[in-house]
CSV table of C-alpha atoms in Angstrom, one decimal:
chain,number,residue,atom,x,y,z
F,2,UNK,CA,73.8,58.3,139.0
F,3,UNK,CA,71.0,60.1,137.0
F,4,UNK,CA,69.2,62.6,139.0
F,5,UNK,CA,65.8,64.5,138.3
F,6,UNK,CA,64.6,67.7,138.6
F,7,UNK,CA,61.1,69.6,137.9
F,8,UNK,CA,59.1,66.5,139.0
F,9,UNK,CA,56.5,68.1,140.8
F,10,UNK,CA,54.2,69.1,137.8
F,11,UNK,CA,54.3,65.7,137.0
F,12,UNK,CA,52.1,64.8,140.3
F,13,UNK,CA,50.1,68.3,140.7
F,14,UNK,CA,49.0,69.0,137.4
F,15,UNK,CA,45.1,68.6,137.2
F,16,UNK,CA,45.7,65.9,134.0
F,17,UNK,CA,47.9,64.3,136.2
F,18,UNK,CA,45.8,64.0,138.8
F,19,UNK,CA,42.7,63.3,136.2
F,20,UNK,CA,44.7,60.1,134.8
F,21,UNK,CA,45.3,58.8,138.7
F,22,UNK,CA,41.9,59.2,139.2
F,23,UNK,CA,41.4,56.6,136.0
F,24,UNK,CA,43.8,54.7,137.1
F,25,UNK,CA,43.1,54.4,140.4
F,26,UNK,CA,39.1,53.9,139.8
F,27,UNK,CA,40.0,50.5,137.9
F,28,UNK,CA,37.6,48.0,139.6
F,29,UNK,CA,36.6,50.7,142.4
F,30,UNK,CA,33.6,51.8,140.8
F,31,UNK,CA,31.2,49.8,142.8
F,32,UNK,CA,32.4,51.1,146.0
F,33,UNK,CA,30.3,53.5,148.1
F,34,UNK,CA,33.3,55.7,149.2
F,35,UNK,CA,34.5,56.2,145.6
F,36,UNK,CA,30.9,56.6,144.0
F,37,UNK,CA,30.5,59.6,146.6
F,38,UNK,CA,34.1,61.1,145.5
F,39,UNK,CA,33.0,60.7,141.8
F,40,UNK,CA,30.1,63.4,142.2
F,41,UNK,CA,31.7,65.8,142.8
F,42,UNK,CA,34.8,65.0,140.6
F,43,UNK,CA,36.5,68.2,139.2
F,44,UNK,CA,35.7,69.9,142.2
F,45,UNK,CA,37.3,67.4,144.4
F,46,UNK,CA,40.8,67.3,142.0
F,47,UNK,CA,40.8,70.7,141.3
F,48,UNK,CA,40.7,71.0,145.3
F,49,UNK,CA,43.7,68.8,145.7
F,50,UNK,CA,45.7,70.5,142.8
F,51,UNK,CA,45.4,74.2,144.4
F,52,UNK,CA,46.9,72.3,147.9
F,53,UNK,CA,49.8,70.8,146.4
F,54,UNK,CA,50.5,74.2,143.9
F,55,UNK,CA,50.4,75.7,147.3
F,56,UNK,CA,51.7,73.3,149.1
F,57,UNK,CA,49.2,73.0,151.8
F,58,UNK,CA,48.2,69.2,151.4
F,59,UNK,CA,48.1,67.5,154.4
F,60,UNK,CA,47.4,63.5,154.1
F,61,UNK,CA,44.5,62.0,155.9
F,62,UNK,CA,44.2,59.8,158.7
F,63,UNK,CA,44.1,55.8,157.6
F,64,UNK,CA,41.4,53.4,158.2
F,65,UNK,CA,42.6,50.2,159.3
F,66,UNK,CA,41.6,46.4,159.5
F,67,UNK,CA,42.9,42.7,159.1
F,68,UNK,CA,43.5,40.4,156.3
F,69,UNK,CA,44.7,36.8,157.0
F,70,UNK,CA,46.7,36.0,153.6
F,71,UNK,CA,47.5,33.4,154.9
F,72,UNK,CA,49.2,35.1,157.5
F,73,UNK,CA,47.1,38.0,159.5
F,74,UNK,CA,47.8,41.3,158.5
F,75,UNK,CA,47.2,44.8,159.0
F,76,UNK,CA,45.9,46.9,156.1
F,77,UNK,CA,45.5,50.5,156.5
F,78,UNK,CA,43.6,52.3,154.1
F,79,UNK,CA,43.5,55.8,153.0
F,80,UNK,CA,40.4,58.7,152.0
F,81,UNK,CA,40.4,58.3,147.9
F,82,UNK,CA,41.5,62.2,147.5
F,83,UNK,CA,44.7,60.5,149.2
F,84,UNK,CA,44.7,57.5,147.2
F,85,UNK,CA,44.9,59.2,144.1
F,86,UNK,CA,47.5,61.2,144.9
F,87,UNK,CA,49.3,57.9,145.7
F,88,UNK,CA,48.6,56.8,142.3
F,89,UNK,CA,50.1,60.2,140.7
F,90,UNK,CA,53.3,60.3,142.7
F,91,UNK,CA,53.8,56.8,141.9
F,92,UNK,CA,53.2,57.7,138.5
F,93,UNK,CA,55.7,60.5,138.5
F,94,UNK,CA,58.1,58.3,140.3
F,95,UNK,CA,58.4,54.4,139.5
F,96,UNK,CA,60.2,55.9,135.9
F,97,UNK,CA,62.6,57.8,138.0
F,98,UNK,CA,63.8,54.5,139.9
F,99,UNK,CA,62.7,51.2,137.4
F,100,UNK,CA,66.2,51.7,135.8
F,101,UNK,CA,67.7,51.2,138.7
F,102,UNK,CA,66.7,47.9,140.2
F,103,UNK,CA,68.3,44.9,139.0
F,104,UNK,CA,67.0,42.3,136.9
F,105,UNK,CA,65.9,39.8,139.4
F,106,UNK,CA,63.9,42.1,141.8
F,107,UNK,CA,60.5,40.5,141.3
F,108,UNK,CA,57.6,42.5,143.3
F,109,UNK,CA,55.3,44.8,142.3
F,110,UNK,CA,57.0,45.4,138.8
F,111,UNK,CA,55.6,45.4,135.2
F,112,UNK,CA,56.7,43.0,133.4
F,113,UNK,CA,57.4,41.0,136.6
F,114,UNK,CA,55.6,39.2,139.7
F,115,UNK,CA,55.2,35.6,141.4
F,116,UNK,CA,55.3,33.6,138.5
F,117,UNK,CA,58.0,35.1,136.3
F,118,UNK,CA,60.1,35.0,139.9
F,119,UNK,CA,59.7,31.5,140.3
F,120,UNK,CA,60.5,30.7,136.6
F,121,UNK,CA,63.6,32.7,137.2
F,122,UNK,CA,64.6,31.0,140.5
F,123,UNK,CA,64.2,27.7,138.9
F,124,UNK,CA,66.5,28.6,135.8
F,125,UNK,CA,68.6,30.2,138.7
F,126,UNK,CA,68.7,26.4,140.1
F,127,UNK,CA,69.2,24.4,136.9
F,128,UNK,CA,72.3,26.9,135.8
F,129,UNK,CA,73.8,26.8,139.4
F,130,UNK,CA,73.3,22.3,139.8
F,131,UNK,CA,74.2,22.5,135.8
F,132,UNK,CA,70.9,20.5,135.4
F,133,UNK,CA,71.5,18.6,138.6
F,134,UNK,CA,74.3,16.9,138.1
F,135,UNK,CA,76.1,18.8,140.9
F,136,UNK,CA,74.7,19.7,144.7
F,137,UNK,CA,73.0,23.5,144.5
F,138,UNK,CA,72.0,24.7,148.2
F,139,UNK,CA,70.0,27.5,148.5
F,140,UNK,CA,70.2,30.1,151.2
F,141,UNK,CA,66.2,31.9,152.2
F,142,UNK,CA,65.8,34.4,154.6
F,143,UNK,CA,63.3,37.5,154.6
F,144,UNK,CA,63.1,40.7,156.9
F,145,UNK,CA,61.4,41.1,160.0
F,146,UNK,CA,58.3,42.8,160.2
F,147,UNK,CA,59.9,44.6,157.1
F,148,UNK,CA,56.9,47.0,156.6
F,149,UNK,CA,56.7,48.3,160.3
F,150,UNK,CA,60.4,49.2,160.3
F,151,UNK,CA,61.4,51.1,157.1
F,152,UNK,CA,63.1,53.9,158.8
F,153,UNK,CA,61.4,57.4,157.5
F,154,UNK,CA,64.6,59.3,157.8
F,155,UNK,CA,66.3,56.6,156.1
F,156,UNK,CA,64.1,56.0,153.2
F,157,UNK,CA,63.6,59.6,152.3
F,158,UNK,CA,67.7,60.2,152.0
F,159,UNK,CA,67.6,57.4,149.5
F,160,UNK,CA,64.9,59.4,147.1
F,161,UNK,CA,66.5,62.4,148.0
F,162,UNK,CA,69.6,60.8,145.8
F,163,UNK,CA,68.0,60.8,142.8
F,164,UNK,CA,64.7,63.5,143.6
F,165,UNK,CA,66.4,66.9,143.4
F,166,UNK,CA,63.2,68.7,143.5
F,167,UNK,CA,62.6,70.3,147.0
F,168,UNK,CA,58.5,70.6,146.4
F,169,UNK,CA,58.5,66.8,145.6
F,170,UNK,CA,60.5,65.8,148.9
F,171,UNK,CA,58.7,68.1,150.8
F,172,UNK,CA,55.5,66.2,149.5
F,173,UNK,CA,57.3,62.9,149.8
F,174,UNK,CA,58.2,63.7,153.7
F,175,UNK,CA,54.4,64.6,154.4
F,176,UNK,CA,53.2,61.4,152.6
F,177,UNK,CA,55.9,59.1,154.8
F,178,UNK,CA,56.0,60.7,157.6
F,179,UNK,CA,52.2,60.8,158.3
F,180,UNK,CA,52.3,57.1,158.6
F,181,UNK,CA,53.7,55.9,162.3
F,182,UNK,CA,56.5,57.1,164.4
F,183,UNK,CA,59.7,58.1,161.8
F,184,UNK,CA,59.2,54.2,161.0
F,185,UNK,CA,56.4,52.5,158.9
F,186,UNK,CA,55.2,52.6,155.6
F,187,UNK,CA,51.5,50.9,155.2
F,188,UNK,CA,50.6,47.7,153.1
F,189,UNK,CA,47.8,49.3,152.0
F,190,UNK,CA,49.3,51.8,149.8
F,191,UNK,CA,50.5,52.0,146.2
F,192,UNK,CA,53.5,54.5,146.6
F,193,UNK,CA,54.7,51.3,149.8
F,194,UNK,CA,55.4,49.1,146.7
F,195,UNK,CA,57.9,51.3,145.0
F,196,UNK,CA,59.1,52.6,148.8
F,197,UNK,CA,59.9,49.1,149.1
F,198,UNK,CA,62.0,48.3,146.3
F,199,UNK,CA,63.5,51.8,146.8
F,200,UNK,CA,64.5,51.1,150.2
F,201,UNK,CA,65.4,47.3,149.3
F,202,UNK,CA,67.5,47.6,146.5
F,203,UNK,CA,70.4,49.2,148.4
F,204,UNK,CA,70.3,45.5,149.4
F,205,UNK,CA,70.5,44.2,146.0
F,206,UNK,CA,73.0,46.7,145.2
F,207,UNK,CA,75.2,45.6,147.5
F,208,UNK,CA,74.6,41.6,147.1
F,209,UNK,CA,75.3,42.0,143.1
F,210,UNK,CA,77.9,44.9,142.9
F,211,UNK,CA,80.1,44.2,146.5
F,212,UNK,CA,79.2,41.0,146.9
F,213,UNK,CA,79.6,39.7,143.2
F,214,UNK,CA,76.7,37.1,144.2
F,215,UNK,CA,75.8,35.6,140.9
F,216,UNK,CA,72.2,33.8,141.6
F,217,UNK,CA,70.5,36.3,143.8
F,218,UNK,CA,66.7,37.2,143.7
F,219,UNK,CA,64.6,38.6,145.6
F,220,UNK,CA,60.7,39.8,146.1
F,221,UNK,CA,59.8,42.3,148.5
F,222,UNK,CA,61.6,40.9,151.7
F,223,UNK,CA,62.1,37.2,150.4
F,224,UNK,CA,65.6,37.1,149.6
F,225,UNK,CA,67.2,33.6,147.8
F,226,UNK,CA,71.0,33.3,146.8
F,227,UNK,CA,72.0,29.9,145.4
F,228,UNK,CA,75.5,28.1,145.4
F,229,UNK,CA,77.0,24.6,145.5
F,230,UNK,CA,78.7,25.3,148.6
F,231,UNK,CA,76.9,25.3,151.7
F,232,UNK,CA,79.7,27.3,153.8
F,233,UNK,CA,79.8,30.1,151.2
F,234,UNK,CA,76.2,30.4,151.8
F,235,UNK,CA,76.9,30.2,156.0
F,236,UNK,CA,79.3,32.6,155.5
F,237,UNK,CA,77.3,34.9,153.9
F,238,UNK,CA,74.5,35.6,156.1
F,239,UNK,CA,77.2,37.8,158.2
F,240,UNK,CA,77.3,40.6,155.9
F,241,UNK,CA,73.8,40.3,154.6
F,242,UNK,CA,73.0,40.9,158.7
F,243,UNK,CA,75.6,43.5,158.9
F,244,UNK,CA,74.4,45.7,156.1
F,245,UNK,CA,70.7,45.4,156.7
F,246,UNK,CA,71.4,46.8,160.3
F,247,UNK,CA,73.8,49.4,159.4
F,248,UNK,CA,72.4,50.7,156.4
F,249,UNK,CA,68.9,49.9,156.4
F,250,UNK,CA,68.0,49.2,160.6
F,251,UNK,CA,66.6,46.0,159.8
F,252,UNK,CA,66.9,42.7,160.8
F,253,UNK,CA,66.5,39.1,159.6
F,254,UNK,CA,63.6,37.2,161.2
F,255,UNK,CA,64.9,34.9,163.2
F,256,UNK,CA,63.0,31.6,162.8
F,257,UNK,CA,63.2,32.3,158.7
F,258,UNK,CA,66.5,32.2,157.9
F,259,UNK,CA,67.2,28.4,155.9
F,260,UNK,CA,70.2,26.5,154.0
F,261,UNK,CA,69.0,23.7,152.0
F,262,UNK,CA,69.5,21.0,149.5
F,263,UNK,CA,67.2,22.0,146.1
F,264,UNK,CA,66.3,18.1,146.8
F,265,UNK,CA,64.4,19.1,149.9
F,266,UNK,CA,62.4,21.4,147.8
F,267,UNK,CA,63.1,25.5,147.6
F,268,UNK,CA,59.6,27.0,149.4
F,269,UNK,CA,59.4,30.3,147.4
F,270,UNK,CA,56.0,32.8,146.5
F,271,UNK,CA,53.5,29.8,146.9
F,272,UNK,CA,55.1,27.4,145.3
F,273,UNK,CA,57.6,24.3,146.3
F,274,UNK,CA,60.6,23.7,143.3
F,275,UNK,CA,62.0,20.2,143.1
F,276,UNK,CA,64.8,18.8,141.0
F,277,UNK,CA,62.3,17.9,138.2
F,278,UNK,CA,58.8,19.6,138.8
F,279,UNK,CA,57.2,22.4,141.0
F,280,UNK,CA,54.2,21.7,143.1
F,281,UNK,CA,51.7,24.1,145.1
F,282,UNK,CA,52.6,24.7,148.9
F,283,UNK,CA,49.9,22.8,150.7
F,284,UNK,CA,48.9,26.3,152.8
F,285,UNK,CA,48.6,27.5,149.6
F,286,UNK,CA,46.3,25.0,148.4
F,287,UNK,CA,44.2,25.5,151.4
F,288,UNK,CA,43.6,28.5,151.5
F,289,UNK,CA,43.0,28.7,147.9
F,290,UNK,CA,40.2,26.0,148.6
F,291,UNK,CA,38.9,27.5,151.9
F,292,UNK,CA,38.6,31.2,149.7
F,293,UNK,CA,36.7,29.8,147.1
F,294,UNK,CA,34.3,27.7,149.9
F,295,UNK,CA,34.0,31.3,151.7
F,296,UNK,CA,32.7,33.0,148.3
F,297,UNK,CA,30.2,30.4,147.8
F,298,UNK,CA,28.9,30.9,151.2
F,299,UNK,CA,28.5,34.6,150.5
F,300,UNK,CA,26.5,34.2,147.0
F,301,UNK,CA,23.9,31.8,148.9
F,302,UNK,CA,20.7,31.4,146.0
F,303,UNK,CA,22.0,34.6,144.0
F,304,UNK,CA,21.5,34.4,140.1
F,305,UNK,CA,25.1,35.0,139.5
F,306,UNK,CA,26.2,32.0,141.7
F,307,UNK,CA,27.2,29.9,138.7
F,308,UNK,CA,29.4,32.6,136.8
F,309,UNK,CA,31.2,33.8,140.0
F,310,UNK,CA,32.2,30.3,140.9
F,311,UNK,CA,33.5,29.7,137.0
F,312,UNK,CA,35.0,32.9,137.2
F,313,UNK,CA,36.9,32.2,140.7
F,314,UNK,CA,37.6,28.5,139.4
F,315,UNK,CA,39.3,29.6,136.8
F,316,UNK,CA,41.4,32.5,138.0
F,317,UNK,CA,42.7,29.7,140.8
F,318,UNK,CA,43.5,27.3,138.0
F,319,UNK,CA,45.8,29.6,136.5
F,320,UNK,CA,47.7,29.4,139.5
F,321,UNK,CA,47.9,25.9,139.5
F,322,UNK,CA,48.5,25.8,135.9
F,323,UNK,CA,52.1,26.8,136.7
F,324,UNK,CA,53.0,23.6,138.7
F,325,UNK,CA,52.2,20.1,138.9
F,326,UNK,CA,48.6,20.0,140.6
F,327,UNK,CA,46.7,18.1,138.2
F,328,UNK,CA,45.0,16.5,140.8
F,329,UNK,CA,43.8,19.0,143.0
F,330,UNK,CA,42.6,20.8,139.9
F,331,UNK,CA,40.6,17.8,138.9
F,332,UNK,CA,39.3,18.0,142.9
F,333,UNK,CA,38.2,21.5,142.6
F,334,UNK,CA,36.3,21.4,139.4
F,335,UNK,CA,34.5,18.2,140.6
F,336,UNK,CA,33.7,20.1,143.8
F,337,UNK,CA,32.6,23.3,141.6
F,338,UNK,CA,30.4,21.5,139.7
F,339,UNK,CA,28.7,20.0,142.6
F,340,UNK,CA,28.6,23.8,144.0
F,341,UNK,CA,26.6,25.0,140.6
F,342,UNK,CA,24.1,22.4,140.9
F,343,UNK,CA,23.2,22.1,144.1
């Protein structure tokens, strides 16, 4: 295993923290809280270099509220002095760990996401039924309440494998541990993407390397093995259970844990994949419908209506552009149309 030292300059530098702020300020310019921090610019990043050189930074409290997407969730937001420090340790950090996730780890990954994880899991099923002409059965389960129960101490052991800088761990501990009760990390935060792959690929590790499984993918929580044996599958979900507790504290949710034919359709980032085509979940298609009805509210008579309904329209067809929903496509452009010219 590779390990890293002299990280830290990497994160503090004021360059480093100059290209977060750019990076960071990416479609944020509009917003009141992020104008105000702009003002004052240098001052403010010069600020937060001298407390991490001196390694006084303390992390701010979070603001919290509630998304439903589709489920309800809490977000919990940070100050934008914290925010940008997010942005440089993740920075400093994803090119520590990227080489070390396997292939088929699909979240919050350049290069990767929803759609090149669903093209994967359906070459995953056409190699595994050998382009159905044999019975594929595909085993889904995901984490309970995943976010709210990374273990701190946990997570912090596993950076500390490869991190062998003591002011970046020390950083790392006040940016973790200022988030809930030794267990937590918050949606709302860049560094919780690459804290959750971190802390999830000891899973992956273990389901490719101990394991030997051979079609295995996984996004965030949302795990997926495939085989044409249904009791290998059964059999599985024993260890999967056993080294999520012991290794990780975590646990499978209980009413998402499924075996099923591919022929019943494999439910999988928004998307339901059949034998021979792919089709949009219907939540998904209603709550892409019921977003787009909710934005037009909002505009009421503004001059811009037009535009920000082509714009919407079009960013959900590119969604449905990767499955078979030529007819709700055909819906929502007629019902656009009428929403223009009303």
């Amino acid at each position: 295993m590779k390990v890293h030292e002299h990280i830290f300059d990497r994160i503090a530098l004021p360059e480093n923290l100059f290209a977060a702020w750019e990076e960071f300020r990416k479609g944020k310019g509009s917003r009141e809280d992020v104008q105000i921090f702009e003002r004052n610019l240098e001052t403010h990043i010069f600020a937060l270099h001298r407390d991490l050189a001196a390694q006084t930074y303390r992390h701010g409290p979070y603001g919290a509220f509630t998304i439903q997407d589709p489920k309800q969730r809490r977000i919990h937001k940070a100050a934008v002095r914290d925010r940008i420090l997010h942005h440089a340790v993740f920075a400093a950090l994803n090119p520590v760990f990227e080489p070390a996730f396997i292939a088929h780890s699909f979240s919050c990954r350049k290069g990767k996401g929803t759609h090149r994880g669903v093209d994967a899991l359906e070459r995953m099923l056409r190699q595994e039924s050998r382009n159905r002409t044999r019975p594929c059965f595909v085993l889904k389960c995901d984490v309970h309440r995943f976010f709210a129960s990374v273990d701190h101490a946990i997570l912090l052991t596993i950076l500390g494998k490869r991190i062998k800088d003591d002011r970046v761990m020390t950083l790392l501990g006040e940016l973790v541990g200022r988030f809930g009760d030794g267990k937590g990390i918050p949606i709302g935060n860049l560094t919780s993407q690459l804290f959750a792959n971190v802390y999830m690929n000891e899973l992956d590790q273990c389901m490719k390397h101990e394991l030997h499984l051979k079609r295995y993918i996984r996004y965030t929580d949302d795990v997926v093995v495939l085989s044409n044996d249904r009791d290998s599958l059964q059999n599985l979900l024993p260890s999967i259970r056993s080294f999520l507790r012991g290794h990780l504290r975590l646990e499978l949710h209980p009413r998402k844990v499924t075996i099923r034919k591919h022929r019943q359709g494999v439910d999988f980032l928004g998307y339901v994949l059949l034998p021979h085509h792919r089709v949009l979940r219907t939540k998904t298609k209603r709550r892409m419908v019921r977003k787009l009805q909710e934005r037009v509210r909002v505009l009421g008579d503004a001059e811009d209506r037009a535009d920000t309904i082509e714009h919407s329209l079009q960013s959900y067809l590119g969604v449905f552009s990767h499955a078979n929903a030529y007819r709700i496509s055909q819906e929502l452009r007629n019902q656009c149309w009428f929403w223009m010219n009303e």
